[in-house]
Every structure is written in C-alpha cells, then in structure tokens.
Short mmCIF file of C-alpha atoms and ligand atoms in Angstrom, two decimals:
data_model
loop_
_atom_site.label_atom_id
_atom_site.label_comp_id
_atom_site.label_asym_id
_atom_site.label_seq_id
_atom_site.Cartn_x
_atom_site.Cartn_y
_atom_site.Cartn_z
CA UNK A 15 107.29 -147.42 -41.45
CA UNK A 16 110.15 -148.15 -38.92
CA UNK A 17 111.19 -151.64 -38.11
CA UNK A 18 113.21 -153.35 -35.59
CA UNK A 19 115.50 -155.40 -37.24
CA UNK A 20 117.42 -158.40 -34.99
CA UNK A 21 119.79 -161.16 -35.80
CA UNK A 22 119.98 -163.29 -32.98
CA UNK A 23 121.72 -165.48 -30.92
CA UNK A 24 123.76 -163.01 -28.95
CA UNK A 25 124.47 -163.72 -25.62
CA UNK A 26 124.55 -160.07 -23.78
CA UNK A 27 127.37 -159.35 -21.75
CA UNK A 28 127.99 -156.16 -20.00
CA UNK A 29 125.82 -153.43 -18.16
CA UNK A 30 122.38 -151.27 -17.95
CA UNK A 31 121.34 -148.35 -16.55
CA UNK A 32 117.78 -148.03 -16.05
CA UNK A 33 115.49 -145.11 -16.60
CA UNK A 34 113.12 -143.41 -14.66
CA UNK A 35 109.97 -145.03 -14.49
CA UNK A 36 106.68 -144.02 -16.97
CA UNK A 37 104.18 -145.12 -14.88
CA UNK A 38 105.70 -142.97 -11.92
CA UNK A 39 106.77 -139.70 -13.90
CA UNK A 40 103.13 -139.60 -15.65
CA UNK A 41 101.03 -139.02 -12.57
CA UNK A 42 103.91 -136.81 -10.85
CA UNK A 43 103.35 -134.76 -14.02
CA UNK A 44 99.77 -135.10 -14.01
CA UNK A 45 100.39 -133.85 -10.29
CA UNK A 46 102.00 -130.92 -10.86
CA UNK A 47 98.79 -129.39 -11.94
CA UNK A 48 97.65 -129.04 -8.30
CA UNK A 49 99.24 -125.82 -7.91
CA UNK A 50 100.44 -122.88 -9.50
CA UNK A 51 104.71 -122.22 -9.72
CA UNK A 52 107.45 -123.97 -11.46
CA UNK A 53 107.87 -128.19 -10.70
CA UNK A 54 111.07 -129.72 -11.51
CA UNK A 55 110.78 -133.32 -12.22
CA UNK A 56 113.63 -135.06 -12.74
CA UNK A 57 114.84 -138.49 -13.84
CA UNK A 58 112.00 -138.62 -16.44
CA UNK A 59 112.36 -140.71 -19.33
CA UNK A 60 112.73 -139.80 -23.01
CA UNK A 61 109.44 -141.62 -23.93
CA UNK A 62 106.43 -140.89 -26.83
CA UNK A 63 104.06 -140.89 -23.61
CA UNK A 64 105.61 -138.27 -21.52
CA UNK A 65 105.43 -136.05 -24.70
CA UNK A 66 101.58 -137.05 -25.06
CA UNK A 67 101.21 -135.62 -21.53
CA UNK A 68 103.17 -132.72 -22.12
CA UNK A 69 101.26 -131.82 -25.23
CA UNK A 70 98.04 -132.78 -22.78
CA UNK A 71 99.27 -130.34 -20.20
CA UNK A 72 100.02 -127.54 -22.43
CA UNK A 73 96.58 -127.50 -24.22
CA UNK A 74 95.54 -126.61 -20.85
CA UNK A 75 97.66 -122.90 -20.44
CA UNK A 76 100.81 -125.18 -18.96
CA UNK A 77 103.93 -124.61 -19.56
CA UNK A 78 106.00 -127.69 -20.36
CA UNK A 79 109.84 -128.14 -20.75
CA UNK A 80 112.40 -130.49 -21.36
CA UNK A 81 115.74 -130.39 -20.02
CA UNK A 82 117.62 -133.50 -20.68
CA UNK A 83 116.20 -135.71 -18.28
CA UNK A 84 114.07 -133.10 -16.45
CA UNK A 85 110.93 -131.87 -17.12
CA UNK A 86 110.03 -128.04 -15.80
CA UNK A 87 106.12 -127.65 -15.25
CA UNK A 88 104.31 -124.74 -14.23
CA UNK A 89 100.72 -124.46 -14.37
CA UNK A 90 100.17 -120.67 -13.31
CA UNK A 91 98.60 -120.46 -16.16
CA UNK A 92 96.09 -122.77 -16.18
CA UNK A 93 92.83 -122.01 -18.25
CA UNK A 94 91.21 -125.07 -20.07
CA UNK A 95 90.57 -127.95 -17.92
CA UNK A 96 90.25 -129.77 -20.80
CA UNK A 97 92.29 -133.45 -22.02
CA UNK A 98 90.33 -133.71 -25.80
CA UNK A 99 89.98 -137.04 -27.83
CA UNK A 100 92.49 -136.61 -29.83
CA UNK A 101 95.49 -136.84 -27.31
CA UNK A 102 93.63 -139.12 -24.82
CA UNK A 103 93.07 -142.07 -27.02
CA UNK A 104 96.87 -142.22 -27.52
CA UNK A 105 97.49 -142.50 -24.00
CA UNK A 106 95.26 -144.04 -21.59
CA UNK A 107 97.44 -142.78 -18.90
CA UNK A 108 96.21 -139.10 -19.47
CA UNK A 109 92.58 -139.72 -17.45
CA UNK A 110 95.11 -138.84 -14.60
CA UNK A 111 94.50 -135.57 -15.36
CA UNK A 112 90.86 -135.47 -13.84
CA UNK A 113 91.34 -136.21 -10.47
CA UNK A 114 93.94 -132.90 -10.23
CA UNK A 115 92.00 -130.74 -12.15
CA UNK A 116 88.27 -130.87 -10.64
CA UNK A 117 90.88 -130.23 -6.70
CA UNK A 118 92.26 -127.12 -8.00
CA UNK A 119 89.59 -126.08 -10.72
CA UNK A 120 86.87 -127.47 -9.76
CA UNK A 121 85.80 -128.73 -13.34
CA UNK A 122 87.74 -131.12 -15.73
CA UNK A 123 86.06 -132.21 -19.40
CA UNK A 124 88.41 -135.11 -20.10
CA UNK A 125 87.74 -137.54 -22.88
CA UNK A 126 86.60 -141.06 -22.13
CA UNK A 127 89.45 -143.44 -23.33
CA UNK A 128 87.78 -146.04 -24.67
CA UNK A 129 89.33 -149.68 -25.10
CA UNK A 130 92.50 -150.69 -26.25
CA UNK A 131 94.75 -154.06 -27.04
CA UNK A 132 94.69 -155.50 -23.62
CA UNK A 133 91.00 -154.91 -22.39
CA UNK A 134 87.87 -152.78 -22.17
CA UNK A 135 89.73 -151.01 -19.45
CA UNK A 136 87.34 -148.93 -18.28
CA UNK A 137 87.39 -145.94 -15.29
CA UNK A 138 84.08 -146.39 -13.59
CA UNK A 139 85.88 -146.88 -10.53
CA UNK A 140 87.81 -143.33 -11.03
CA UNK A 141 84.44 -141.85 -11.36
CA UNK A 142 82.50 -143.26 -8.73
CA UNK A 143 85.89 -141.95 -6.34
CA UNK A 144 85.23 -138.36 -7.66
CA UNK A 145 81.77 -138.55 -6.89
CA UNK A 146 82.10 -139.84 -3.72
CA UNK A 147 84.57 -136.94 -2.92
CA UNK A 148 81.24 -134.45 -4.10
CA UNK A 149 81.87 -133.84 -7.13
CA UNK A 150 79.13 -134.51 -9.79
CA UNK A 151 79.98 -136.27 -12.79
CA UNK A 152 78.00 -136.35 -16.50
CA UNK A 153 79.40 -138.65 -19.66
CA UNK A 154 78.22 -135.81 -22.61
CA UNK A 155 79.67 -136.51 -25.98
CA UNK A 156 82.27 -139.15 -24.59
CA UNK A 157 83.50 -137.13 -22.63
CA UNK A 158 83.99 -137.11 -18.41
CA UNK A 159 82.66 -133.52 -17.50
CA UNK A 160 82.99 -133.45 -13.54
CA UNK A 161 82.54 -130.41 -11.54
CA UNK A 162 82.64 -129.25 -7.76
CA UNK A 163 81.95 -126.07 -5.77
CA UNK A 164 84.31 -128.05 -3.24
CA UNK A 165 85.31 -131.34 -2.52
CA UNK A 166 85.14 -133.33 0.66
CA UNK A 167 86.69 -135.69 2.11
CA UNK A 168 85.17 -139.50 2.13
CA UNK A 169 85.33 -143.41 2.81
CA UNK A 170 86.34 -144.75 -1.15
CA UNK A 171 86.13 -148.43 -1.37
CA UNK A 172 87.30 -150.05 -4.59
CA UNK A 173 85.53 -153.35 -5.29
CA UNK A 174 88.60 -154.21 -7.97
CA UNK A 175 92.25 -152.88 -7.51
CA UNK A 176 93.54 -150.08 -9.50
CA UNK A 177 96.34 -148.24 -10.15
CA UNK A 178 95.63 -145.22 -11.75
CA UNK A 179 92.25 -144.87 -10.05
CA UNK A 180 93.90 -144.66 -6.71
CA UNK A 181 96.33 -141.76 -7.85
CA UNK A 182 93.38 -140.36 -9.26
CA UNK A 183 91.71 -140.16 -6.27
CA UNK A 184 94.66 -139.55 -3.96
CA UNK A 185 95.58 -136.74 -5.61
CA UNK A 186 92.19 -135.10 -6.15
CA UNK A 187 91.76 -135.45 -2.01
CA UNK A 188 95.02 -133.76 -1.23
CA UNK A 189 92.91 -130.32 -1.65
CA UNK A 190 89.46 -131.87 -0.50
CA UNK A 191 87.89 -130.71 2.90
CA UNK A 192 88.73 -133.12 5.38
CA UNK A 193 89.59 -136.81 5.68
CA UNK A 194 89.95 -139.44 2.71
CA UNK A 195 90.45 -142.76 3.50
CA UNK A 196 90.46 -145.04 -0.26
CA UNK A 197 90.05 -149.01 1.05
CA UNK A 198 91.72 -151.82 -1.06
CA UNK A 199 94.60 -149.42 -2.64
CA UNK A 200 96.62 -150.39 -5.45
CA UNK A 201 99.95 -150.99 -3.63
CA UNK A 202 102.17 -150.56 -6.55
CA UNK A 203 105.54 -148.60 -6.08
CA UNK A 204 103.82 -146.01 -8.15
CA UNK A 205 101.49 -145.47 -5.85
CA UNK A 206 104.39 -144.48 -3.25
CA UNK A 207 106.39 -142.27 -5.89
CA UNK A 208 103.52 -140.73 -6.78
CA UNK A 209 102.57 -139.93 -2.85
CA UNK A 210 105.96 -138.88 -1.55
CA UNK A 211 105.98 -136.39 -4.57
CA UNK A 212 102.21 -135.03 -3.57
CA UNK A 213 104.25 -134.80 0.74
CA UNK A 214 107.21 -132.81 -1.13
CA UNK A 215 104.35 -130.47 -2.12
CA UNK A 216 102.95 -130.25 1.41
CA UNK A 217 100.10 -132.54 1.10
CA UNK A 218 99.62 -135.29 4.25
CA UNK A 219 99.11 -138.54 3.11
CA UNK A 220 99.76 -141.91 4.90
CA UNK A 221 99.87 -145.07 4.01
CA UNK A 222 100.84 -144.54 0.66
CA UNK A 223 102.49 -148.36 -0.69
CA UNK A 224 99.63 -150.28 1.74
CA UNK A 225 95.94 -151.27 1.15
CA UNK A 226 94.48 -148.18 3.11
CA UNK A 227 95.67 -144.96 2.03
CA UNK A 228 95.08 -141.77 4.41
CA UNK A 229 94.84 -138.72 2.56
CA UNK A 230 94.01 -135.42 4.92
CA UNK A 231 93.27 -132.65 3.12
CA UNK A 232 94.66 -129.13 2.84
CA UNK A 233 94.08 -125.72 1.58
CA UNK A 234 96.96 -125.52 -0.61
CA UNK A 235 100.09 -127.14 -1.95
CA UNK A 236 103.57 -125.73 -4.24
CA UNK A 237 105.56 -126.77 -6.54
CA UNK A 238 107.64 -129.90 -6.01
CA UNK A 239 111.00 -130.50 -7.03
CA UNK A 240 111.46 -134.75 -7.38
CA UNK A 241 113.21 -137.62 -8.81
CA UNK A 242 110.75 -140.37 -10.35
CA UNK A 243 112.22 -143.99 -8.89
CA UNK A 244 114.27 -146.21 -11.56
CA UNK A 245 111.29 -148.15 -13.74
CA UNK A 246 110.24 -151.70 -12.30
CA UNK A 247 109.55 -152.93 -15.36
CA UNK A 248 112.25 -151.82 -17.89
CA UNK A 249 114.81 -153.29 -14.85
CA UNK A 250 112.26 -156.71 -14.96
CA UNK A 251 112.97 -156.96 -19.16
CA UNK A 252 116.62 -156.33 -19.16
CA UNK A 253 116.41 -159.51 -16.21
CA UNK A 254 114.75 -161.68 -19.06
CA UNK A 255 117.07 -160.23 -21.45
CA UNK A 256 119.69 -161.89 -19.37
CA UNK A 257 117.89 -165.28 -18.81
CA UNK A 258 116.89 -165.62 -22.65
CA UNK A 259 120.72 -165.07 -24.31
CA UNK A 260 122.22 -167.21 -21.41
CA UNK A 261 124.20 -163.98 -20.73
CA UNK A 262 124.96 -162.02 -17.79
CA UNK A 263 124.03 -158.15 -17.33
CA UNK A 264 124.56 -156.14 -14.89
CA UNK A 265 121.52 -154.05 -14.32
CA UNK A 266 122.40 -151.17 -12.58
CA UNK A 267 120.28 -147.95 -10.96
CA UNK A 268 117.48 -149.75 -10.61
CA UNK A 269 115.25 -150.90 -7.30
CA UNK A 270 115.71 -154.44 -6.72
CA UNK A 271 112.88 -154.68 -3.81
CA UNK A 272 110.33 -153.94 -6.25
CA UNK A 273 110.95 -157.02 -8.27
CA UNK A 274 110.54 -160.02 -5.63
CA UNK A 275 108.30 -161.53 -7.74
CA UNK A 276 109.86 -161.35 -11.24
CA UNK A 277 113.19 -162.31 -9.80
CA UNK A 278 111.75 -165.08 -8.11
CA UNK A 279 110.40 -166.51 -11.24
CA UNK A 280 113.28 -166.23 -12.92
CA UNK A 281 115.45 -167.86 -10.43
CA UNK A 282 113.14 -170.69 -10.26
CA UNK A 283 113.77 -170.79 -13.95
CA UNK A 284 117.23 -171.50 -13.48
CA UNK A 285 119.43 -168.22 -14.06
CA UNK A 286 121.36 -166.52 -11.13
CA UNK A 287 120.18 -163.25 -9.36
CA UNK A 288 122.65 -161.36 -7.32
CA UNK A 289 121.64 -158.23 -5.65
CA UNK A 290 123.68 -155.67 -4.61
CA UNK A 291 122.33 -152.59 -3.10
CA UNK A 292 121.07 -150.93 -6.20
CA UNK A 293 122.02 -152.87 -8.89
CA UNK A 294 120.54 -156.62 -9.89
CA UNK A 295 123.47 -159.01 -11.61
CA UNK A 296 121.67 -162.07 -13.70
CA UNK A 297 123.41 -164.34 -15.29
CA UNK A 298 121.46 -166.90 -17.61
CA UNK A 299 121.98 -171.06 -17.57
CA UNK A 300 122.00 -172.96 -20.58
CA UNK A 301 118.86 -175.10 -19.29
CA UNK A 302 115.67 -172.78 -18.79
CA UNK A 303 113.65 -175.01 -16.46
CA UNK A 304 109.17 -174.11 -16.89
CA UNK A 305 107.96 -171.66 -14.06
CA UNK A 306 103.84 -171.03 -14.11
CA UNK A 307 103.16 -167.65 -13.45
CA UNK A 308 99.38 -165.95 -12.47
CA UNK A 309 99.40 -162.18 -12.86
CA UNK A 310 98.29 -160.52 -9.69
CA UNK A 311 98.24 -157.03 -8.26
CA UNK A 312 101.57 -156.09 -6.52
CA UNK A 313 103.24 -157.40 -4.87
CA UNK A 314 102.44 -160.06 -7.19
CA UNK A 315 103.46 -160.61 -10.29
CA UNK A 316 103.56 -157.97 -12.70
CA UNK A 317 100.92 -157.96 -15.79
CA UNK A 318 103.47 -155.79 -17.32
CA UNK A 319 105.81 -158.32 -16.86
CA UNK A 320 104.00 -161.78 -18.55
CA UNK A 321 104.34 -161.03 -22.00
CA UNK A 322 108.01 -160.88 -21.41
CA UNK A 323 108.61 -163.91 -19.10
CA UNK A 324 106.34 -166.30 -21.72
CA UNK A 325 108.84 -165.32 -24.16
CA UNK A 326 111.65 -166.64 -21.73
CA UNK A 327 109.30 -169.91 -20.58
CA UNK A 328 109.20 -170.44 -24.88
CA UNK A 329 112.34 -171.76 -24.60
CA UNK A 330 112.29 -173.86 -21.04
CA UNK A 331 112.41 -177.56 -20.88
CA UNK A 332 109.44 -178.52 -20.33
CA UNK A 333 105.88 -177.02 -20.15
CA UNK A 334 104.55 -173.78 -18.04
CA UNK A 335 101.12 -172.56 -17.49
CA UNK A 336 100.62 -168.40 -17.64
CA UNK A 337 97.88 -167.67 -15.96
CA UNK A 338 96.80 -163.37 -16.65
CA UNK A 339 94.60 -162.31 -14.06
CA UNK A 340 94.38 -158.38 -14.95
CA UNK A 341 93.78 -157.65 -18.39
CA UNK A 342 91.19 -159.87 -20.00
CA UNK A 343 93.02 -159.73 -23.61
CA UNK A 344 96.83 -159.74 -23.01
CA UNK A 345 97.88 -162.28 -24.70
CA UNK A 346 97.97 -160.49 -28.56
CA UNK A 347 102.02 -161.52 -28.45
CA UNK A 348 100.87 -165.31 -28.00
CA UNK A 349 99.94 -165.14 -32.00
CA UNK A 350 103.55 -163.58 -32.97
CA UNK A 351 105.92 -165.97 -31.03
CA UNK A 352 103.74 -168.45 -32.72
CA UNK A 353 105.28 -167.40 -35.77
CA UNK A 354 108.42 -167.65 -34.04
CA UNK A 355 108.22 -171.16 -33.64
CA UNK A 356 106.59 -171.44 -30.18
CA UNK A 357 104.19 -173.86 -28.93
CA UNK A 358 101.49 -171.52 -26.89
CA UNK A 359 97.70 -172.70 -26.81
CA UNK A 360 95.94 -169.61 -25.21
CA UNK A 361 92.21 -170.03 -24.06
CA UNK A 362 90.66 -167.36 -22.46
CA UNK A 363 93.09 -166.16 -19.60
CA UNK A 364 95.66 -169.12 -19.86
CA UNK A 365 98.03 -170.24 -21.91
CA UNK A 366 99.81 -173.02 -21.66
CA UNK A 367 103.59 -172.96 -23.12
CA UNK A 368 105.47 -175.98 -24.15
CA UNK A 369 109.21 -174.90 -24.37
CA UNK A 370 111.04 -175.68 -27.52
CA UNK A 371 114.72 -176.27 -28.66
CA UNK A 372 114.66 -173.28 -30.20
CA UNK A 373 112.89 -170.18 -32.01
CA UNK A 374 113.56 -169.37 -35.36
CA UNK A 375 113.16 -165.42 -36.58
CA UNK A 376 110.22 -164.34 -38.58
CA UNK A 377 108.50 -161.05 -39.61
CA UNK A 378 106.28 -160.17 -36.36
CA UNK A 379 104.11 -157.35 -35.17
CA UNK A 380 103.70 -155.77 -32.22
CA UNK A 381 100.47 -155.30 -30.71
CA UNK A 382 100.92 -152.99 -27.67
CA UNK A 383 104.13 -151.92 -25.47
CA UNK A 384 104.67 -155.15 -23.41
CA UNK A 385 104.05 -157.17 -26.59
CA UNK A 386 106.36 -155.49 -28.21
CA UNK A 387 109.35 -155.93 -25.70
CA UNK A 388 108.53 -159.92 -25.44
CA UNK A 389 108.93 -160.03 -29.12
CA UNK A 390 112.54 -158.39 -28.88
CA UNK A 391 113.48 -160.65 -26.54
CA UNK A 392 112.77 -163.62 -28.25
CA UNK A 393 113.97 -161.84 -31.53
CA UNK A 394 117.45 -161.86 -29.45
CA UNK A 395 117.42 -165.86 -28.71
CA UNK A 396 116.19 -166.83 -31.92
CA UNK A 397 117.75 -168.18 -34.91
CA UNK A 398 117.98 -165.76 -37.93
CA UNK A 399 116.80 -162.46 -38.76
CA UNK A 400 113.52 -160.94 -36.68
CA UNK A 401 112.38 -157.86 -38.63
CA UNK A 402 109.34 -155.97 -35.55
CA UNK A 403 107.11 -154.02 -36.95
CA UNK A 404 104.78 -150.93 -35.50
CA UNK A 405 106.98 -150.06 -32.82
CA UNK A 406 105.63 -146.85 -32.19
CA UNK A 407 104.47 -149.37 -29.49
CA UNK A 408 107.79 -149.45 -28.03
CA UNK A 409 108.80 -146.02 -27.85
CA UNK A 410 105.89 -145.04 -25.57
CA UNK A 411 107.28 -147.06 -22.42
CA UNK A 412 111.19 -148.08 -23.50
CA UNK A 413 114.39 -144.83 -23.60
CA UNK A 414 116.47 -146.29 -26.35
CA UNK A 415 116.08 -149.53 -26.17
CA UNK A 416 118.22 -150.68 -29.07
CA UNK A 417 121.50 -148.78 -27.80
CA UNK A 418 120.85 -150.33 -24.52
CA UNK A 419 121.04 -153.59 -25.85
CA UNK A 420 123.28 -153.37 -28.34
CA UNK A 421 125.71 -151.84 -26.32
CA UNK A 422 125.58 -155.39 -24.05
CA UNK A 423 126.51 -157.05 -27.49
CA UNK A 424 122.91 -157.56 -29.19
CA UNK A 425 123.10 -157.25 -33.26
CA UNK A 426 119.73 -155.01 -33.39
CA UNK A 427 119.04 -151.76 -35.07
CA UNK A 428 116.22 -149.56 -36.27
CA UNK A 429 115.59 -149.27 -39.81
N1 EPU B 530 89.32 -151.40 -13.76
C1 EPU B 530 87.96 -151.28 -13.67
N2 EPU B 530 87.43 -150.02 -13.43
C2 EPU B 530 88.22 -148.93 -13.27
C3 EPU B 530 89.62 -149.07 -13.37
C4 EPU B 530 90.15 -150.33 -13.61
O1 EPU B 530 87.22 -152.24 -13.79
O2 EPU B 530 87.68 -147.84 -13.06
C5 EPU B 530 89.91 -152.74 -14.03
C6 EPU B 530 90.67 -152.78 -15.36
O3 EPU B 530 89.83 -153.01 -16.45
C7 EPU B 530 91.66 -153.90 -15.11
C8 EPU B 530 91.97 -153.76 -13.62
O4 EPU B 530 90.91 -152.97 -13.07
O5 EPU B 530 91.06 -155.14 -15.37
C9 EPU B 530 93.28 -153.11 -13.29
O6 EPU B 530 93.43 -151.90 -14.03
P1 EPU B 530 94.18 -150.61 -13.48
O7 EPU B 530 93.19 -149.51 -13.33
O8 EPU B 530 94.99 -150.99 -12.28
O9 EPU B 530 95.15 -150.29 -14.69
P2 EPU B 530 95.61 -148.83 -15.11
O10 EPU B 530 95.70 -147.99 -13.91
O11 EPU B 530 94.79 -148.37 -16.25
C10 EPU B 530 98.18 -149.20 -14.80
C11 EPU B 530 99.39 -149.09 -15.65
C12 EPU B 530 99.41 -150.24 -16.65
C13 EPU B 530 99.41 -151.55 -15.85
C14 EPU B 530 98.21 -151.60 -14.91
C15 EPU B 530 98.17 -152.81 -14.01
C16 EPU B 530 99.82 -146.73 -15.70
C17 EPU B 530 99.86 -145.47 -16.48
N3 EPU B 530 99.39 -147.81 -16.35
O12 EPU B 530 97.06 -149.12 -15.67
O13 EPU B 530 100.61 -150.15 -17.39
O14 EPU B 530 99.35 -152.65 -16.73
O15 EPU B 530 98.20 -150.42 -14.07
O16 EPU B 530 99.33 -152.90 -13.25
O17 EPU B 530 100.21 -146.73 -14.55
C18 EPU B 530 102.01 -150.43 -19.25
O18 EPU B 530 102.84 -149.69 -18.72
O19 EPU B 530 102.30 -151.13 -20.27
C19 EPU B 530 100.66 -150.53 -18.70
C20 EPU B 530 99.63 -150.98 -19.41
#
C-alpha cells in the first residue's frame, strides 16, 4: 500500500498553480450527457474521481477521452441509462448523473450511494426535485429507477441546502416543459460553473450563484466547449499550507473572491493575504493567534475547508472552537492529529482545539479526502517523520499534490 511519507519543518517558499476544480468539472461532465455531439471540457484535473465518472459515463454508450487537461465527451451514443453499484459507491458525486439522464432519456437506474465517512448523506431531496419536475421515482434493489414521458417545469423548494441536488435539478429542467424555479439554492461557485456551462449549451437559466435559480426550459441543447474555474478548495489548502510552515506562497491561477471566508480566517489568525487579480500571496507569522470557525453553506465557510484550518488552529496560541454545521461526522481527522500531539476534544459537532508548541510526526491514517489534506499539512509543521497512509483518499480531489509542494521546498514523497 502507498504511503505519504513527510519530514517536516519546512517552511514553503515559492509558487502554485491551481487546478481546475472537481466539484465543478464533475457535474459539467455529468452535463454533457444532455445532448448528443462532441463536448470539450477543459481545465479538468488529473484526479481518481474524474476517471470514476468517465468509467460511469462510458458504461452508458459514451465516449470518454483524455487529452492532457481536457476531457472530449460525446454521448451520441447513449444506450444504458444506467450508473451500477459498483462505480457509484466510489464516488458519491456520480448521482449527478440522474438528473441529466431522466431530461434527455427519460429513464435513469442509478444506484443509491449509501453513507460514507462524513455522514448518512442522503439524496431525498434530489428525488423529491425529480418528482416534482413529473417524473416518477421507485427505490428497487437500491437502486433510484426514475422515469418520465416528459418533464415539466415546477416550484422546487429545498427545506436543507444542497449542492449537488441543485445541479441535479437544474440540469434535469434545462429540457423540462416550461418554467423551474428551485427556492433556497446552494449558492456555491459550482453552482455558477456548472450553469454558465449548461448557457454555453443554449439552455436559459438565471440566477445561477443566488438563492433562487430560474431555469426555463427548452427543446434542445449541443455540445459545449468550457473551462472548469480554478478549484476553491485546493487554492484554500495551499493558503493553510502557507500559514502552518510560517512560509510564503504565491498561489497563483486561482479565484480569490471565492475564498472571503477562508482568507478571512486566516488573516484573523495572524498570516498576511495579498490579493492580486488572480493570484492570492500568504505569507505565515511565527505566532498563529485561535480563530473559531462554524461551517456554513457558501458564502460561509467551507466544510471542505475545516479539517484543514483545525490543523492550522493545532498550533495557535491559545484555544479555538470548530463548530461543523454540514456533515454530522467530519471530524474522523480529530483522532489522527491526536496522535500528532494535538489537544482536540470533539463532542458531537464541536471541537474545541487548544493550540500547542508544537506537533510531533507519527504514523496516521486518512479517513476521507479533506482528512487526508489536514493531515499533510500538519505532517509539514511537525517535528519528525509523518508516514499517511490510505491515500487513495487524496488522489480523488488533489493533481499531484506532492510535486506541488515539494517544489515550494516541502521534504515529502510517495512511497
Ligand atoms: N442532504 C440531505 N438530503 C439531500 C441532499 C443533502 O439531507 O437530498 C444534506 C446532507 O446530508 C448534508 C447537507 O444536506 O448534511 C449538505 O449536503 P450537499 O448535498 O450540499 O452535499 P453534496 O452535494 O453531496 C457537495 C460536495 C462536497 C461538499 C458538500 C458541501 C460535490 C461533488 N461534493 O456534496 O464535497 O462537502 O457539497 O459543500 O460537489 C469534497 O469535495 O470533499 C466534498 C465532500
């Protein structure tokens, strides 16, 4: 089995460029199965999840190619609407195929996903969307079978936010009769990507990035040629990176706007943030001061982001309360830093983190992809030798993350 293997106590000096973003390129790809004829998406990262969805997409008659950093789609040949078990419980991600294939198929059979290390996660809402859009949905044998002579457009209210539900949903009303109007919208940058992708394609949407999303429907799209956005979140852990070695990186390519919150925590934590059209300069202080931090939808701050910024509040001087409003079991890392020397009592969705002098390296796991990039990070302020283990976690939602960093001085390698 691979490991990561860290000595650290590096401080990382130099540059980034960031990589297209995963949770944008998987529902452009997802959306590329609206209509038949060759998509280019480009600025798609090398990741163990886009070649999931490509295996996903060509169990279903779709061609699927790589070209560097683009990915060629065409679903002409569409035949199985099918996502089976085997694929899907990989990748929770690949339910985004339903939404796409009941619009243009009018039947999907797409396994359920089932739980996974952070929660039960479960898609009622994407289901009760579908069926308000008149389509008519059966759990047989685990899996979502959903069918529809047509669909139609509809008022969708979701009672909790979500993010892959509303692509779901906006992208299955692109080719539904009429108006959609989905209430209380994930507002993620995603969301936006993912919409201004579905206009290249012809389909009228507005709102796309707000809490009410306008979708009017039309009789038929084609293929899309797009560049994903930079990835909020890889940009967000190369900021930590920064703050945690008391280095100074310059992050570039990336879309500073869609990190107010992270970058305001991190300021408050002491280290210096200076933007510059697209790129983000942070360089780290000596003295990490304790921020608290409640996960919230966005523009809040990022769920994907708190494993990652407890690593960094570890270390503060003084004592920070996480508070993780999403996921009702994110906090598998808390056990690992432990090891590392931390002080982190976790009760139900808080922990509370008393910073310490220092971390000292220990054998670690990680747990799920976020985990897995806190425990590098503290693998690169701590004392000694960090050997990570199971980070098949990592490559689903981080493009080489080891040359990255090493190439900004960090002594890390795979083994
Ligand atoms: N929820 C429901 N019912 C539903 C859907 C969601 O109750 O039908 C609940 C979930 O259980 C959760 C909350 O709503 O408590 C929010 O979940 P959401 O649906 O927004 O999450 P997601 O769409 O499954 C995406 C990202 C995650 C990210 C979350 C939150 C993708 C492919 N995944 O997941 O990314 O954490 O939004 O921002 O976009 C990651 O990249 O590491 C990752 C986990």
């Amino acid at each position: 089995m691979k490991t990561i293997v860290i000595n650290g106590g590096k401080k990382l000096r130099g540059e980034v460029v960031i990589s297209g973003a995963k949770n944008a390129a998987l529902p452009i790809l997802a959306a590329g199965l609206l209509c038949a004829g060759k998509h280019r998406i480009s600025n798609v990262p090398r990741l163990a999840d886009v070649t999931t969805f490509g295996r996903i997409l060509q169990n279903m008659g779709t061609s699927f190619e790589r070209q560097d950093h683009d990915i060629i789609i065409d679903s002409t040949g569409l035949a199985n609407p099918e996502a089976p078990y085997d694929l899907v419980r990989t990748m929770r991600a690949s339910v985004l195929v339903l939404g796409p294939l009941v619009a243009r198929m009018g039947k999907a059979r797409v396994s359920l996903p089932g739980g996974c290390a952070i929660g039960a996660r479960p898609i009622n809402l994407h289901l009760m969307g579908l069926e308000k859009l008149g389509a008519t949905v059966e759990i047989e044998h685990g899996y979502v079978v959903a069918s529809a002579k047509k669909l139609r457009g509809a008022h969708i209210y979701f009672d909790t936010i979500t993010v892959t539900g509303t692509e779901n949903i906006m992208m299955a009303a692109t080719l539904a009769e009429g108006e959609t109007t989905i209430e209380n919208a994930a507002r993620e940058p995603e969301i936006a990507d993912l919409a201004n992708a579905l206009i290249r394609m012809g389909a009228k949407i507005e709102g796309a990035g707000t809490d009410v999303i306008k979708i009017q429907g039309v009789t038929s799209l084609q293929p899309m040629d797009y560049i994903v956005m930079p990835d909020r979140i890889e940009t967000g852990t190369f900021v930590i990176a920064a703050a945690i070695t008391n280095g100074s990186i310059l992050i570039k390519n990336c879309f500073p706007g869609h990190l107010d919150a992270v970058l305001a925590k991190v300021k408050e934590a002491g280290a210096e943030v200076v933007i510059t059209g697209n790129t983000i300069h942070v360089i780290g202080k000596s003295q990490i001061r304790p921020v608290n931090i409640k996960t919230l939808e966005y523009p809040g701050f990022p769920t994907d982001m708190q494993a990652q910024i407890m690593s960094l509040m570890t270390l503060a001087d003084g004592t920070s309360v996480i508070n993780e409003t999403i996921f009702e079991n994110r906090f598998t890392h808390v056990a690992e830093l432990r090891r590392m020397g931390a002080d982190i009592e976790a009760e139900g969705r808080t922990a509370i983190v008393k910073g310490v002098q220092k971390l000292s390296a220990a054998p670690v796991m990680a747990t799920d992809l976020r985990a897995s990039a806190s425990l590098i990070l503290a693998g690169l302020a701590a004392e000694g030798q960090t050997v990570i283990s199971r980070i098949y976690h990592l490559d689903r939602g981080y493009e080489n993350i080891e040359q990255k960093l090493s190439a900004m001085g960090a002594d890390i390698k795979r083994v």
